[in-house]
mmCIF file of C-alpha atoms and ligand atoms in Angstrom:
data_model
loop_
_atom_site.group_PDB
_atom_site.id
_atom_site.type_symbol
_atom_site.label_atom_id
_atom_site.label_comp_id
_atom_site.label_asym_id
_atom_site.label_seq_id
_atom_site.Cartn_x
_atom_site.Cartn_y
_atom_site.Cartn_z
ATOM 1 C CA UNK A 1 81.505 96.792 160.950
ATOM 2 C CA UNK A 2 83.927 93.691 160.613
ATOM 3 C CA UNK A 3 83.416 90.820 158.509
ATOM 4 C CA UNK A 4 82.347 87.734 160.502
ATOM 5 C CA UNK A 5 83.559 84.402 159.871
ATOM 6 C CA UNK A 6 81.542 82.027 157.423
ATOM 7 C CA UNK A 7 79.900 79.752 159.670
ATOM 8 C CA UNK A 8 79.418 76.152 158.345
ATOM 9 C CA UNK A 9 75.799 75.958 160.391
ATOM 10 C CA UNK A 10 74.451 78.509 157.928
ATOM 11 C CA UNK A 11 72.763 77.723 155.319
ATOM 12 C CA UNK A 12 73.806 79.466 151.918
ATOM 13 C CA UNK A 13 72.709 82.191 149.262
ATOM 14 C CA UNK A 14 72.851 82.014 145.943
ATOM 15 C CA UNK A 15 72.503 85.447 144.264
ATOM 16 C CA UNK A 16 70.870 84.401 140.196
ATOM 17 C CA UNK A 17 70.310 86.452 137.582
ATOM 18 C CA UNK A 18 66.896 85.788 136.035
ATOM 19 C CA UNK A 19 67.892 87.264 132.641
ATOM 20 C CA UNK A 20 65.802 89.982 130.813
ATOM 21 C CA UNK A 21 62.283 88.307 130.545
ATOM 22 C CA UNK A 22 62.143 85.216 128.000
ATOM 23 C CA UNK A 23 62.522 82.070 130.336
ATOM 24 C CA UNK A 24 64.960 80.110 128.198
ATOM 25 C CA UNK A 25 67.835 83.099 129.015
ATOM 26 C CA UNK A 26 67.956 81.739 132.570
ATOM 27 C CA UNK A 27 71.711 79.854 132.610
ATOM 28 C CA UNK A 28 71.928 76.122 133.658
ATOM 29 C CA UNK A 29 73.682 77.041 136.710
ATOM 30 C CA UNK A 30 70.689 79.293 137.789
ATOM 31 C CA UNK A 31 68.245 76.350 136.515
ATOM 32 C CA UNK A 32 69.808 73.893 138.977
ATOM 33 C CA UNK A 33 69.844 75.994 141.506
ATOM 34 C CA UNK A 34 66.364 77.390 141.545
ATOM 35 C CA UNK A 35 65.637 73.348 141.514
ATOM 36 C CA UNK A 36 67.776 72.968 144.936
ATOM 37 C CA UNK A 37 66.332 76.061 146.476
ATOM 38 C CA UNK A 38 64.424 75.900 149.952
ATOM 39 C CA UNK A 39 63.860 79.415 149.801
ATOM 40 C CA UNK A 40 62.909 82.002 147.144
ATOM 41 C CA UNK A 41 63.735 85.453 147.390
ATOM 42 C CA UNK A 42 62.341 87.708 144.064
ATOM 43 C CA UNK A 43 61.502 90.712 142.490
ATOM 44 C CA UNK A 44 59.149 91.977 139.979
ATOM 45 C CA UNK A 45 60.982 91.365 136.931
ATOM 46 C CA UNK A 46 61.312 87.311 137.145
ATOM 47 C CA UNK A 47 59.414 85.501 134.621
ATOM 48 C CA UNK A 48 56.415 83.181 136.193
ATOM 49 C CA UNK A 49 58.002 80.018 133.877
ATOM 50 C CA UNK A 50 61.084 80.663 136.005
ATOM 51 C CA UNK A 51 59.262 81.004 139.221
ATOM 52 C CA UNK A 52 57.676 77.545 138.733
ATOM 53 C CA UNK A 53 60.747 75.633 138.481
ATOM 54 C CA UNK A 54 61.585 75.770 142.517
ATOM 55 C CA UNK A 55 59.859 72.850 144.436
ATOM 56 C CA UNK A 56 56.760 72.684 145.510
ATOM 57 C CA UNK A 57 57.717 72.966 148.827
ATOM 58 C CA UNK A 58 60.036 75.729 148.778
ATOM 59 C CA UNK A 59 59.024 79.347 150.073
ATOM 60 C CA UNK A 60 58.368 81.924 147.324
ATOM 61 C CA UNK A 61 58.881 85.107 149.166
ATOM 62 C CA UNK A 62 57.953 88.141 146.678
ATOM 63 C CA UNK A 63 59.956 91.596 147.883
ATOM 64 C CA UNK A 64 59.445 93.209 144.526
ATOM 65 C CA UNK A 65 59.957 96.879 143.673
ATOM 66 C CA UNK A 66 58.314 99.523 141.521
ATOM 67 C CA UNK A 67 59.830 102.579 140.172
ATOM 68 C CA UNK A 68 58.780 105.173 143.097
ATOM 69 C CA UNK A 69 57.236 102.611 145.233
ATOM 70 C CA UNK A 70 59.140 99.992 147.103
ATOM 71 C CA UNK A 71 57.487 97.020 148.129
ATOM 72 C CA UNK A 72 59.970 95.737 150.785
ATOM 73 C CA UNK A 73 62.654 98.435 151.801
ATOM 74 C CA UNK A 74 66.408 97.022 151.108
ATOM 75 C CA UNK A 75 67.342 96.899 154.796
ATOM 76 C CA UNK A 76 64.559 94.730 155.188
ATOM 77 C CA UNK A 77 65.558 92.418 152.401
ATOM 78 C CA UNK A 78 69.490 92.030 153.371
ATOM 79 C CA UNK A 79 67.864 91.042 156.823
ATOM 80 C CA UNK A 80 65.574 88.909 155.422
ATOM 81 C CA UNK A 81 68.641 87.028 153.666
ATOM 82 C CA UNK A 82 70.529 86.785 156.365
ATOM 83 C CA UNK A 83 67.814 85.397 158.905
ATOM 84 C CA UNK A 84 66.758 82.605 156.333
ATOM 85 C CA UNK A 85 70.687 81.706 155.658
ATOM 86 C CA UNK A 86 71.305 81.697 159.442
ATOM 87 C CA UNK A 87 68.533 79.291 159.533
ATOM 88 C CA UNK A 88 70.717 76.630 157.687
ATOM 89 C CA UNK A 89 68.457 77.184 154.872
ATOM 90 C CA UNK A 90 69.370 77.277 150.500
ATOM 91 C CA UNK A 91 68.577 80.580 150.042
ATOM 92 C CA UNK A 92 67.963 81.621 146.008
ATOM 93 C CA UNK A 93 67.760 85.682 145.438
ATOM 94 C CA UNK A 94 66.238 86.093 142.479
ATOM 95 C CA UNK A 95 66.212 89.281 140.411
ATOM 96 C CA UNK A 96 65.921 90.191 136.682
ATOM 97 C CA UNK A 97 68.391 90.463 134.103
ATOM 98 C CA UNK A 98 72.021 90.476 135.963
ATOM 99 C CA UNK A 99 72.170 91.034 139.560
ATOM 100 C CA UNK A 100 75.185 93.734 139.802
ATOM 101 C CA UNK A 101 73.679 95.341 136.537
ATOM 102 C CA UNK A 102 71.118 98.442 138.121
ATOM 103 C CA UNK A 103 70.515 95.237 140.527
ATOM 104 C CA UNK A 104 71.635 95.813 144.342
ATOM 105 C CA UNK A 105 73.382 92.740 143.948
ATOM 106 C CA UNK A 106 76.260 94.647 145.575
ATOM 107 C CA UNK A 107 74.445 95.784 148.296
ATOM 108 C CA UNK A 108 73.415 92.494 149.429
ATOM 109 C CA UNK A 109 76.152 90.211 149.320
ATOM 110 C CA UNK A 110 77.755 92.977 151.488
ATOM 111 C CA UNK A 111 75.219 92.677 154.298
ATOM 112 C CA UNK A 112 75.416 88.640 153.776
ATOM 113 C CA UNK A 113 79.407 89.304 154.111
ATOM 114 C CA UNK A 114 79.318 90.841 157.234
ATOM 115 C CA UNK A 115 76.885 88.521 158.888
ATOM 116 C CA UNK A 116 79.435 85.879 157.965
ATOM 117 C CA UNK A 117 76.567 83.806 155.754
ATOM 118 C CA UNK A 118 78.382 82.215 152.775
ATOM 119 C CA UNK A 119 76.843 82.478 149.194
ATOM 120 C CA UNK A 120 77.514 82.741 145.389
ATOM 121 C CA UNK A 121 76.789 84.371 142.152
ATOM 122 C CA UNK A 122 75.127 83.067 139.419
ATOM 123 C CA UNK A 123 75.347 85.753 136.089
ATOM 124 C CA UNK A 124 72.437 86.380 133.757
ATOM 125 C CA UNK A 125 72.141 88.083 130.830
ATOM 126 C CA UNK A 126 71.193 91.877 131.451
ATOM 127 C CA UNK A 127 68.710 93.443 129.803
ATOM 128 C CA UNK A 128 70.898 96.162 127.460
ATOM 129 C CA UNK A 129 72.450 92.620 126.442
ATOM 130 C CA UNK A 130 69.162 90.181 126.045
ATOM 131 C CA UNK A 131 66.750 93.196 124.686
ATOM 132 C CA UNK A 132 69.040 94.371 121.822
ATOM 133 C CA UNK A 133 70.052 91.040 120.662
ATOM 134 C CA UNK A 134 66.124 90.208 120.673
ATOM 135 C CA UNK A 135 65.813 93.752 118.917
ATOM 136 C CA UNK A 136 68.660 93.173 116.112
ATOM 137 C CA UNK A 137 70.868 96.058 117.429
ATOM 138 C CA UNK A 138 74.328 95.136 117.652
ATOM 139 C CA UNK A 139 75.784 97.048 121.170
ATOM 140 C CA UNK A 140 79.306 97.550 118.627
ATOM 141 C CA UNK A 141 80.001 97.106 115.311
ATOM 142 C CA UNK A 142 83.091 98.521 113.702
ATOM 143 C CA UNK A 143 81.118 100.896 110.975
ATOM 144 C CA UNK A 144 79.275 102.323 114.005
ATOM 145 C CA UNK A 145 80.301 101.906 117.315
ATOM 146 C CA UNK A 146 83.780 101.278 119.563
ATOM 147 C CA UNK A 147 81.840 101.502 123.245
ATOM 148 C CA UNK A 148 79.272 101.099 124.921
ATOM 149 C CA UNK A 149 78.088 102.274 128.574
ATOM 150 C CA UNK A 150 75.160 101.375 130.376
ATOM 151 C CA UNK A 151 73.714 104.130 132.332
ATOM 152 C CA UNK A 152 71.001 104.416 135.476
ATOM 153 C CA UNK A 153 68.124 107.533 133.847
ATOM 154 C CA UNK A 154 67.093 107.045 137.064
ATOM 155 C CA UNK A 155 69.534 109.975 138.859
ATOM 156 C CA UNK A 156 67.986 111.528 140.953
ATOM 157 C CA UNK A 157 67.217 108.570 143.213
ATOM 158 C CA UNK A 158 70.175 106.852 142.858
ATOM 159 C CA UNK A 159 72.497 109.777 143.447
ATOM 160 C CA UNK A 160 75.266 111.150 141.405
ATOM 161 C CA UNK A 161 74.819 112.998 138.461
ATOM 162 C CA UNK A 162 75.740 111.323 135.196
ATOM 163 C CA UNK A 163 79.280 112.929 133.373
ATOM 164 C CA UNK A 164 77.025 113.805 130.262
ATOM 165 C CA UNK A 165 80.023 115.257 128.531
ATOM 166 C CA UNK A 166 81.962 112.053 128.675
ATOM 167 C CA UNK A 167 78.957 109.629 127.427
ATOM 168 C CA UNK A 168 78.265 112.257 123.995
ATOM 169 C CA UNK A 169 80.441 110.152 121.301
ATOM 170 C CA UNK A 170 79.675 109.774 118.488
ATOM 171 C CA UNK A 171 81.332 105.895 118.175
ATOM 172 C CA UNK A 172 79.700 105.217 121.881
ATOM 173 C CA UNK A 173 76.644 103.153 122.284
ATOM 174 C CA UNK A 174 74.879 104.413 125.348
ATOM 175 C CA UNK A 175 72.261 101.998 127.056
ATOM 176 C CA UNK A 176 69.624 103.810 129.478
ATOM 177 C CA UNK A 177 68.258 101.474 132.222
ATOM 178 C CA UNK A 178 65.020 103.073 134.312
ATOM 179 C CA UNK A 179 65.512 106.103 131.825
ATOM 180 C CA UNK A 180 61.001 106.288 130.152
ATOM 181 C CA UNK A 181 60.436 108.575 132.566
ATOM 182 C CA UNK A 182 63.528 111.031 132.212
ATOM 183 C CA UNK A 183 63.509 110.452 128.250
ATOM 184 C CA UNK A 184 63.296 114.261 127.526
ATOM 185 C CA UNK A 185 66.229 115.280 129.978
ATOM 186 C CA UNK A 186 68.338 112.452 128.834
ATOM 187 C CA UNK A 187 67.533 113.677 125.258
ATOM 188 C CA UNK A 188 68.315 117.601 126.268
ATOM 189 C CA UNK A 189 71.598 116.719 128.329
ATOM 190 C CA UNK A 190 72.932 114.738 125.273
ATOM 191 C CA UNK A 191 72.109 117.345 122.911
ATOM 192 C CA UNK A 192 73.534 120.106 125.150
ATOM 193 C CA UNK A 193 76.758 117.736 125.630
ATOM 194 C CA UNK A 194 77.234 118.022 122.015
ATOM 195 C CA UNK A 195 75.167 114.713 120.388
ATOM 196 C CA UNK A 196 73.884 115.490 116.928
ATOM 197 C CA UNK A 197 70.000 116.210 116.988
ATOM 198 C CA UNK A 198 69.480 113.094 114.262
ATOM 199 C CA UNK A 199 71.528 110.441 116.141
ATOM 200 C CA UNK A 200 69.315 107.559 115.631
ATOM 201 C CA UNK A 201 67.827 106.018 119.007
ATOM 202 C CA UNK A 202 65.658 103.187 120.228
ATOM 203 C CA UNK A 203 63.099 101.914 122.845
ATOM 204 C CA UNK A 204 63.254 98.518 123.288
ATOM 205 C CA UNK A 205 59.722 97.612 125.688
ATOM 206 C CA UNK A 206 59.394 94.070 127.240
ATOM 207 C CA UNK A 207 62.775 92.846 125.381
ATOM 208 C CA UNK A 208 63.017 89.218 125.003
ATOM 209 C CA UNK A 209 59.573 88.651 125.834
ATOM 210 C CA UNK A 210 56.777 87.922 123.102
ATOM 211 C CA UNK A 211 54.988 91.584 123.954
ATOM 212 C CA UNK A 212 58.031 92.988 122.619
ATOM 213 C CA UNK A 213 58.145 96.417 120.459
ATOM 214 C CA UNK A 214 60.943 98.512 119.221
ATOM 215 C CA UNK A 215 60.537 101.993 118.963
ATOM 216 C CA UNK A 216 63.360 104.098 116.487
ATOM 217 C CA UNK A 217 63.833 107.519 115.449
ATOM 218 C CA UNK A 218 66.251 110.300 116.524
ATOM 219 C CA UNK A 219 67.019 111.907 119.249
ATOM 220 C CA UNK A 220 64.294 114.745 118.901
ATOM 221 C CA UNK A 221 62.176 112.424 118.949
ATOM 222 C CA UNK A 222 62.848 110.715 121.732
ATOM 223 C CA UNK A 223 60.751 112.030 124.228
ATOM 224 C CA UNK A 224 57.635 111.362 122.037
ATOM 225 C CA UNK A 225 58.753 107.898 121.315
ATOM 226 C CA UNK A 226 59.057 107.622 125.201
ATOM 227 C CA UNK A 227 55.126 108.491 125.879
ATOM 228 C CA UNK A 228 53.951 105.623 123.784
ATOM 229 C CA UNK A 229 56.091 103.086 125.379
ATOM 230 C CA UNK A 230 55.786 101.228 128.701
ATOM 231 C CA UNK A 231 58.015 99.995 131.335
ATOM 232 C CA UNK A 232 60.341 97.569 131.524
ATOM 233 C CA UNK A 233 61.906 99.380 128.834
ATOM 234 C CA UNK A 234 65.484 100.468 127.592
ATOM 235 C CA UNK A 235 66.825 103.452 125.688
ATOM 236 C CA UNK A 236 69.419 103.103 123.431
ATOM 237 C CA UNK A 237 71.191 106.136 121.741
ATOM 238 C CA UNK A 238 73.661 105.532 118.852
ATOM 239 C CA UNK A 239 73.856 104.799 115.010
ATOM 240 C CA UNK A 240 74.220 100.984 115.872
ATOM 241 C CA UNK A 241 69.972 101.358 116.532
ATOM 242 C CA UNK A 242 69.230 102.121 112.836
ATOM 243 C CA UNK A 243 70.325 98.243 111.920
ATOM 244 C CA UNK A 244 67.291 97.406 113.602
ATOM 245 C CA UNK A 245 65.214 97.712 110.242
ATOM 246 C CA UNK A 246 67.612 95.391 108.922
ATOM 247 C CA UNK A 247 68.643 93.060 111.621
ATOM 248 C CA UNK A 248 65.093 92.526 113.173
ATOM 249 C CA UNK A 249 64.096 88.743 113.853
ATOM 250 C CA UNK A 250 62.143 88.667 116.664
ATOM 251 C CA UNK A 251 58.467 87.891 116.611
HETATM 252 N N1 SAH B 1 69.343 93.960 136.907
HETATM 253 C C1 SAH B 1 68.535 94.263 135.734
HETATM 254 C C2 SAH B 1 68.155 95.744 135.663
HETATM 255 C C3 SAH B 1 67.269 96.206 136.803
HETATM 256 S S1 SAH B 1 66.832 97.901 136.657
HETATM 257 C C4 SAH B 1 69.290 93.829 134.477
HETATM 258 O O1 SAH B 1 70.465 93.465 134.564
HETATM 259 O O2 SAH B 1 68.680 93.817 133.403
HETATM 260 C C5 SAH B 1 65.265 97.775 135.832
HETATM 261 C C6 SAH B 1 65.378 98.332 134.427
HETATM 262 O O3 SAH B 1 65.953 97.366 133.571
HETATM 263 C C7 SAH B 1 64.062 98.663 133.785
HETATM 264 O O4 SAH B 1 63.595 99.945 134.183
HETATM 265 C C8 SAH B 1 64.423 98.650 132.318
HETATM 266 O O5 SAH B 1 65.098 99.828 131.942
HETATM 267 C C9 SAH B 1 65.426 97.517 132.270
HETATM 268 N N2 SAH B 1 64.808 96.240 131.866
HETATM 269 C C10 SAH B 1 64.706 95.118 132.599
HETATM 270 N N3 SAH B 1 64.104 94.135 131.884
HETATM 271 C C11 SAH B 1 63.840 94.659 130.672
HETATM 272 C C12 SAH B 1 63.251 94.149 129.480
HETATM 273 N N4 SAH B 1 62.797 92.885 129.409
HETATM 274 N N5 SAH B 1 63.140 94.968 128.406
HETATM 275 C C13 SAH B 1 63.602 96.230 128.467
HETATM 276 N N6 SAH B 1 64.169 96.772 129.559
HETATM 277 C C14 SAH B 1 64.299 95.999 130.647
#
């Protein structure tokens, strides 16, 4: 399909990251905006405290997704974008942590694109950056780590297989988004791939938000570690996750 023209009698979207959970990581830009929006777009993971900054008048429209079950199907959310913009309305899509982090963010602004509907991105902090910093695990550090990746667990969905030989580094942080329920064939891959059976690991559930608990062990354990935690949650594999006794702050 071609791109369309931006037409001035749109209205315009502005695509915010919501940040990983605790309200006060929301950026000024995505504060003010929120503030100006007519309409609210959002998904699961946005904080209520956020939420209540839009006006009172503005249209909270909730198209939030679980795991296996999705609430509103994507097609019907990129339409849903563009037939609110093309209304001459200011259109906020809201989602947690970053918006091009695991976040469809991509897929959206594409559809906006091609309908010719003007908009802009607004960063937040992503959740492998907000829950580890809330966790006192350092993504590098130059005794432990020169990389880091952040990685979908959730493959099978979201199609490709992961390069498992190219993640298993010693020096590499690796950051699983989605990943609780495919712990134990995260754990086996990495192992297989070379990954020494007592690289330390961590869940970190609910980062950033006062329900927050760290998880650590190694990656044998991981698996078990992964049945006692819930969802949001994030695995992290790599030596940088056994600072956390020692760097912990948070609550
Ligand atoms: N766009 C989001 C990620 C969406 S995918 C971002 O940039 O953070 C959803 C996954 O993000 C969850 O399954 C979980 O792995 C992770 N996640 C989101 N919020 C989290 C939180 N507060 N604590 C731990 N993990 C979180």
């Amino acid at each position: 399909m071609t791109t369309v023209h931006p037409s001035s009698n749109y209205g315009f979207v502005s695509l915010v990251g919501a940040g990983p959970g605790d309200p006060d990581l929301l950026t000024v830009k995505g504060y003010r905006v929120i503030q100006q929006a007519e309409v609210v777009v959002y998904d699961r993971l946005v904080s209520p405290e956020i939420l209540a900054l839009a006006d009172e008048l503005a249209e909270m429209i909730y198209v939030g997704k679980r795991l296996d079950y999705h609430c509103v199907p994507q097609d019907q959310i990129n339409q849903l974008l563009v037939d609110k913009a093309k209304e001459g309305k200011r259109v906020v899509r809201l989602k947690g942590g970053d918006s091009f982090i695991f976040g469809r963010g991509g897929e959206e602004l594409e559809e906006l694109a091609q309908h010719g509907v003007r908009f802009e991105v607004v960063p937040g902090i992503t959740a492998a950056a907000g829950a580890t910093a809330y966790a006192g695990i350092p993504l590098t550090h130059r005794d432990h780590a020169q990389s880091v990746q952040f990685i979908t667990g959730h493959v099978q969905k979201d199609g490709r297989e992961i390069e498992w030989h190219s993640l298993a580094q010693s020096n590499n942080t690796l950051v699983f988004y989605m990943g609780l329920k495919q712990s134990e064939y995260i754990a086996t891959k990495l192992l297989e791939n070379g990954i020494d059976a007592d690289m330390s690991c961590a869940i970190i559930e609910n980062g950033t938000r006062r329900e927050q608990r760290v998880f650590t062990g190694n990656l044998t354990e991981l698996a078990s570690m992964a049945k006692e935690a819930v969802s949001p949650a994030l695995i992290v594999v790599g030596s940088v996750t056994s600072l956390h006794d020692k760097l912990k702050w948070f609550n």
